[in-house]
Coordinates of C-alpha atoms and ligand atoms in Angstrom, one line a residue:
M492 CA 0.0 0.1 -0.2
A493 CA 1.4 3.2 -1.1
L494 CA 2.4 5.4 1.8
P495 CA 0.9 9.2 1.9
L496 CA 3.3 12.0 0.4
V497 CA 5.5 13.4 3.1
Q498 CA 4.9 17.1 3.3
L499 CA 6.8 18.8 6.2
T500 CA 5.0 22.1 6.5
R501 CA 6.0 25.1 8.5
S502 CA 5.4 28.7 8.3
A503 CA 6.9 30.4 5.3
D504 CA 10.7 31.0 5.5
P505 CA 11.5 33.7 7.6
E506 CA 12.9 36.9 6.0
P507 CA 16.5 36.7 5.4
V508 CA 18.9 38.6 7.5
P509 CA 22.1 39.2 5.8
P510 CA 25.3 37.7 7.9
Q511 CA 27.3 40.4 9.5
P512 CA 30.8 39.7 7.8
Q513 CA 33.8 40.1 10.1
P514 CA 36.8 42.1 9.4
L515 CA 38.6 40.4 6.6
I516 CA 40.4 37.1 8.3
R517 CA 43.3 35.4 6.6
K518 CA 42.4 31.9 5.3
P519 CA 43.6 29.5 8.0
S520 CA 46.4 27.1 7.9
W521 CA 44.0 24.1 8.0
L522 CA 42.4 25.2 4.5
K523 CA 45.8 24.9 2.8
V524 CA 46.5 21.7 0.6
K525 CA 49.3 20.2 -1.3
A526 CA 49.2 20.9 -5.0
P527 CA 47.9 17.8 -6.8
G528 CA 50.2 15.6 -9.1
G529 CA 50.1 11.9 -8.3
E530 CA 50.4 9.4 -11.3
T531 CA 46.7 8.5 -11.1
Y532 CA 45.4 12.1 -10.8
L533 CA 47.5 13.0 -14.0
R534 CA 46.2 10.3 -15.9
V535 CA 42.4 10.9 -14.9
K536 CA 43.3 14.6 -15.7
G537 CA 44.5 13.6 -19.3
M538 CA 41.4 11.7 -20.1
M539 CA 39.0 14.4 -19.0
R540 CA 40.4 16.7 -21.2
E541 CA 40.6 14.1 -23.9
L542 CA 36.9 13.2 -23.7
G543 CA 35.8 16.8 -22.8
L544 CA 34.1 16.1 -19.7
H545 CA 33.0 18.6 -16.8
T546 CA 33.7 17.7 -13.5
V547 CA 32.7 19.7 -10.3
C548 CA 36.3 18.9 -9.2
E549 CA 37.7 21.2 -11.5
E550 CA 35.1 23.9 -12.1
A551 CA 34.5 24.6 -8.5
R552 CA 38.2 24.4 -8.2
C553 CA 37.7 22.1 -5.3
P554 CA 40.9 21.7 -3.1
N555 CA 40.5 18.0 -2.7
I556 CA 40.9 17.1 -6.3
G557 CA 44.4 15.7 -6.0
E558 CA 43.0 13.1 -3.3
C559 CA 39.8 12.3 -4.9
W560 CA 41.3 11.8 -8.3
E561 CA 43.8 9.6 -6.8
H562 CA 41.4 7.5 -5.3
K563 CA 39.6 7.4 -8.8
A564 CA 36.5 9.1 -7.5
A565 CA 35.2 12.2 -9.4
T566 CA 32.2 14.3 -9.5
F567 CA 30.3 14.7 -12.9
M568 CA 28.2 17.6 -13.7
I569 CA 25.3 16.7 -16.2
L570 CA 22.8 18.8 -18.0
G571 CA 25.2 21.2 -18.9
D572 CA 27.1 24.1 -17.1
V573 CA 24.4 26.8 -16.8
C574 CA 21.9 26.8 -14.1
T575 CA 18.3 28.1 -13.9
R576 CA 18.7 29.4 -10.5
N577 CA 21.3 31.8 -8.7
C578 CA 22.2 30.6 -5.1
A579 CA 24.3 33.1 -3.5
Y580 CA 27.3 31.1 -2.6
C581 CA 27.6 29.1 -5.9
A582 CA 30.1 29.8 -8.6
V583 CA 28.2 28.0 -11.6
A584 CA 26.9 30.5 -14.3
H585 CA 23.2 31.4 -14.4
G586 CA 21.1 32.0 -17.3
T587 CA 19.5 30.0 -20.1
P588 CA 20.7 26.3 -20.5
A589 CA 21.6 24.6 -23.8
P590 CA 19.0 21.8 -24.9
F591 CA 18.6 18.6 -23.3
D592 CA 21.1 16.1 -24.6
P593 CA 19.5 12.5 -24.6
V594 CA 22.7 10.9 -25.5
E595 CA 24.6 12.2 -22.5
P596 CA 24.4 9.2 -20.3
V597 CA 25.9 6.8 -22.8
R598 CA 28.7 9.2 -23.3
L599 CA 29.3 9.7 -19.7
A600 CA 29.1 6.0 -19.1
E601 CA 31.8 5.3 -22.0
A602 CA 33.9 7.7 -20.3
V603 CA 33.8 6.7 -16.8
A604 CA 34.5 3.0 -18.2
R605 CA 37.5 3.9 -19.7
M606 CA 38.7 5.6 -16.8
G607 CA 38.1 2.8 -14.6
L608 CA 36.6 4.8 -11.8
Q609 CA 35.2 3.1 -8.9
H610 CA 33.0 5.7 -7.3
V611 CA 31.1 8.3 -9.4
V612 CA 29.2 11.2 -8.1
I613 CA 26.7 12.6 -10.7
T614 CA 25.3 16.0 -10.1
S615 CA 23.6 18.7 -12.4
V616 CA 22.7 22.4 -12.5
D617 CA 19.2 23.1 -11.7
R618 CA 17.0 22.6 -14.9
D619 CA 13.6 24.1 -13.7
D620 CA 12.7 24.6 -17.7
L621 CA 12.7 20.8 -17.9
E622 CA 9.4 18.8 -17.1
H623 CA 11.2 16.7 -14.7
G624 CA 14.1 18.7 -13.8
G625 CA 16.5 16.5 -15.9
A626 CA 15.6 13.2 -13.7
E627 CA 15.7 11.2 -16.6
A628 CA 19.3 11.8 -17.3
F629 CA 20.3 11.0 -13.7
A630 CA 18.6 7.7 -13.9
G631 CA 20.2 7.4 -17.5
C632 CA 23.6 7.8 -16.1
V633 CA 23.2 5.1 -13.2
T634 CA 21.8 2.7 -15.6
E635 CA 24.5 3.1 -18.3
I636 CA 27.3 3.4 -15.7
R637 CA 26.2 0.0 -14.2
K638 CA 25.9 -1.9 -17.5
R639 CA 29.6 -0.8 -18.0
L640 CA 31.1 -0.8 -14.6
P641 CA 28.9 -3.1 -12.3
A642 CA 31.3 -2.8 -9.5
A643 CA 31.3 0.9 -9.5
T644 CA 28.9 2.7 -6.9
V645 CA 27.1 5.6 -8.2
E646 CA 25.8 8.5 -6.1
V647 CA 23.2 11.1 -7.3
L648 CA 23.5 14.6 -5.9
I649 CA 20.0 15.6 -7.2
P650 CA 18.3 19.2 -7.3
D651 CA 15.0 19.4 -5.4
F652 CA 13.1 18.8 -8.7
K653 CA 10.8 21.9 -7.2
G654 CA 9.3 19.1 -4.9
S655 CA 8.1 16.7 -7.9
E656 CA 7.5 13.2 -6.5
R657 CA 7.5 12.0 -9.8
A658 CA 11.0 13.1 -10.8
L659 CA 12.3 11.8 -7.7
G660 CA 10.8 8.5 -8.6
I661 CA 12.4 8.5 -11.7
V662 CA 16.0 8.8 -10.2
L663 CA 15.3 6.2 -7.5
E664 CA 13.9 3.5 -10.0
S665 CA 17.4 3.5 -11.3
E666 CA 18.7 2.4 -7.8
P667 CA 21.7 5.0 -7.3
A668 CA 23.8 3.5 -4.3
I669 CA 23.3 6.9 -2.4
L670 CA 20.7 9.6 -3.0
N671 CA 22.2 12.9 -1.9
H672 CA 20.5 16.4 -1.7
N673 CA 22.5 19.1 0.0
L674 CA 20.3 21.1 2.7
E675 CA 23.2 23.7 2.3
T676 CA 22.1 26.0 5.2
C677 CA 19.8 26.6 8.2
E678 CA 16.4 27.9 7.9
R679 CA 17.1 31.4 8.6
L680 CA 19.4 31.7 5.6
Y681 CA 17.7 29.9 3.2
R682 CA 16.0 32.8 1.3
L683 CA 19.3 35.0 1.2
A684 CA 21.7 31.9 0.2
R685 CA 19.3 29.8 -1.7
P686 CA 16.4 32.1 -3.1
G687 CA 14.9 29.3 -5.7
G688 CA 14.9 26.8 -3.0
R689 CA 12.8 25.8 0.1
Y690 CA 14.1 24.4 3.3
D691 CA 11.0 22.4 3.8
R692 CA 10.9 21.3 0.1
A693 CA 14.6 19.9 0.6
L694 CA 13.5 18.1 4.0
A695 CA 10.5 16.8 2.3
L696 CA 12.3 15.3 -0.6
L697 CA 14.7 13.4 1.6
A698 CA 11.8 12.0 3.6
N699 CA 10.2 10.9 0.3
A700 CA 13.2 9.5 -0.9
R701 CA 13.3 7.1 2.4
R702 CA 9.6 6.3 1.8
L703 CA 10.0 5.4 -1.8
R704 CA 13.1 3.4 -1.2
P705 CA 13.1 2.6 2.5
D706 CA 16.4 0.6 2.1
G707 CA 18.3 3.1 0.1
L708 CA 21.0 5.3 1.7
T709 CA 20.3 9.0 1.8
K710 CA 22.7 11.8 2.2
S711 CA 22.7 15.6 2.8
G712 CA 25.2 18.1 3.5
I713 CA 25.3 21.8 5.1
I714 CA 28.2 24.4 4.3
L715 CA 29.3 26.3 7.5
G716 CA 30.3 29.9 7.7
L717 CA 27.4 31.7 6.0
G718 CA 26.4 33.3 9.2
E719 CA 24.4 30.5 10.8
E720 CA 24.5 30.4 14.7
W721 CA 25.9 27.1 16.2
D722 CA 22.2 26.0 17.5
E723 CA 20.9 26.6 13.9
V724 CA 23.4 23.8 12.6
L725 CA 22.2 21.6 15.3
T726 CA 18.4 22.2 14.4
A727 CA 19.1 21.7 10.6
M728 CA 21.0 18.5 11.6
R729 CA 18.0 17.3 13.6
D730 CA 15.8 18.1 10.9
L731 CA 17.7 16.0 8.5
R732 CA 17.7 13.1 10.8
R733 CA 13.8 13.5 11.0
S734 CA 13.8 12.7 7.3
D735 CA 16.0 9.8 8.1
V736 CA 19.1 10.9 6.4
N737 CA 21.8 8.5 6.6
I738 CA 25.0 10.3 5.7
L739 CA 26.0 14.2 6.6
T740 CA 28.5 16.3 5.3
L741 CA 29.6 19.4 6.9
G742 CA 32.2 21.7 5.5
Q743 CA 33.5 25.2 5.5
Y744 CA 32.0 27.5 2.9
L745 CA 34.8 29.2 0.9
R746 CA 33.7 32.4 -1.1
P747 CA 34.2 31.7 -4.9
T748 CA 34.4 35.4 -5.9
D749 CA 33.8 38.9 -4.2
A750 CA 30.5 38.9 -5.7
H751 CA 29.2 35.9 -3.6
L752 CA 28.0 35.9 0.1
P753 CA 31.0 36.9 2.3
I754 CA 32.6 34.2 4.8
A755 CA 31.1 35.1 8.1
R756 CA 33.5 33.0 10.0
Y757 CA 35.9 29.9 9.5
Y758 CA 35.0 27.0 12.0
T759 CA 38.0 25.1 13.2
P760 CA 38.9 21.4 12.9
A761 CA 37.9 21.2 16.5
E762 CA 34.4 22.3 16.0
F763 CA 33.9 20.2 13.1
T764 CA 35.0 17.1 15.1
E765 CA 32.6 18.1 17.7
L766 CA 29.5 18.4 15.3
G767 CA 30.4 15.2 13.7
E768 CA 30.2 13.4 17.2
I769 CA 26.9 15.3 17.8
G770 CA 25.7 14.1 14.5
M771 CA 26.6 10.4 15.1
T772 CA 24.8 10.6 18.6
M773 CA 21.5 11.9 16.4
G774 CA 21.6 8.8 14.6
F775 CA 23.6 9.3 11.4
T776 CA 25.4 6.2 10.3
H777 CA 28.3 8.3 8.8
V778 CA 29.2 12.1 9.4
Q779 CA 32.2 13.7 7.1
A780 CA 32.9 16.7 9.0
S781 CA 36.1 18.8 8.4
P782 CA 37.1 22.3 7.1
L783 CA 37.8 20.8 3.4
T784 CA 34.9 18.5 3.4
R785 CA 32.7 18.8 0.1
S786 CA 29.6 16.7 -0.4
S787 CA 31.5 14.1 -2.6
Y788 CA 34.6 14.2 -0.5
H789 CA 35.7 10.7 1.0
A790 CA 32.3 9.5 -1.0
W791 CA 33.9 6.1 -1.5
E792 CA 34.1 5.7 2.4
Q793 CA 31.1 7.3 3.2
A794 CA 29.1 4.5 1.0
E795 CA 30.9 1.7 2.7
T796 CA 30.7 2.6 6.4
A797 CA 27.1 4.0 6.4
A798 CA 26.0 0.8 4.7
A799 CA 28.0 -1.5 7.0
R800 CA 26.6 0.4 10.1
R801 CA 23.1 0.2 9.1
P802 CA 22.1 -3.5 9.6
G803 CA 18.5 -3.8 9.0
G804 CA 17.4 -0.2 8.7
S805 CA 18.5 3.2 10.1
A806 CA 19.1 4.2 13.3
A807 CA 16.2 5.9 15.6
I808 CA 15.2 9.3 14.6
P809 CA 15.1 11.8 17.2
T810 CA 11.7 13.4 18.2
Ligands
SF4_2137 S1 35.3 16.5 -3.1 FE1 34.0 15.9 -4.7 S2 34.2 18.0 -6.1 FE2 36.0 17.9 -4.7 S3 37.5 16.8 -5.8 FE3 36.6 15.5 -4.8 S4 34.9 14.3 -5.8 FE4 35.8 16.4 -7.0

């Protein structure tokens, strides 16, 4: 029997209050990383160029690229590189996207197979111009990659599909190893940071993913340093557990350009460790929390440990 569609309703998102930027603070030492250059990294990089693929790793100038590519893990961006939304922390271009390309999943899967990747994360720009927000492309990529590389784990980092349960269902039918949708920030800052999104809608999407696929792994992430208070982070974490999310990522916000939201503050490594420990007591099966954590950072470990710690279902959800 089909369970009812979960709707997490609250009052309308509160008016955004811009974070008060602190005086310019120098980037702390813990955010500095070694330049990439390992053997596997260089080989993967060569193939990315040769095959003309777009990765978030490169386009977002992710500091973890050396480590991730050395582990044969990468995050691909599908459905073009122009977004229909305009989040205040994100470097991706906003505008009118290119037409939908139905052959993209086949091309991507061929490339992933050639590179012999072991953990693949697929994400996209927001495509509010498409009927199902591009859900068919996500499902197509999972299916095509599995055909060519059955041992690879495929994680999908999806947009909110404007709350469409049909779109979510299309993605879940392809049975990705992990379904990820980032909450990104606390409720108070949502309209400021993510004006096209809704806090409740993100939580409802994750709750619906659990309902539609009770045994699947779900995941979400929060970026810290946009101006949220400590208690607001804890509330967001609790809200994610109410949606029965298994895996949580917490990382430091780094401002892409001067046109983006300022960094309100840098969290210390000790604060990340503390939040990670609190997350585990809340019932997440895996929490990746560190200044350099991105939603796909160490994704290969997240899939393994979260699944291993989850015999017969997820831990209790706090009330
Ligand atoms: S953390 Fe994600 S985006 Fe960054 S390099 Fe690793 S896979 Fe790519």
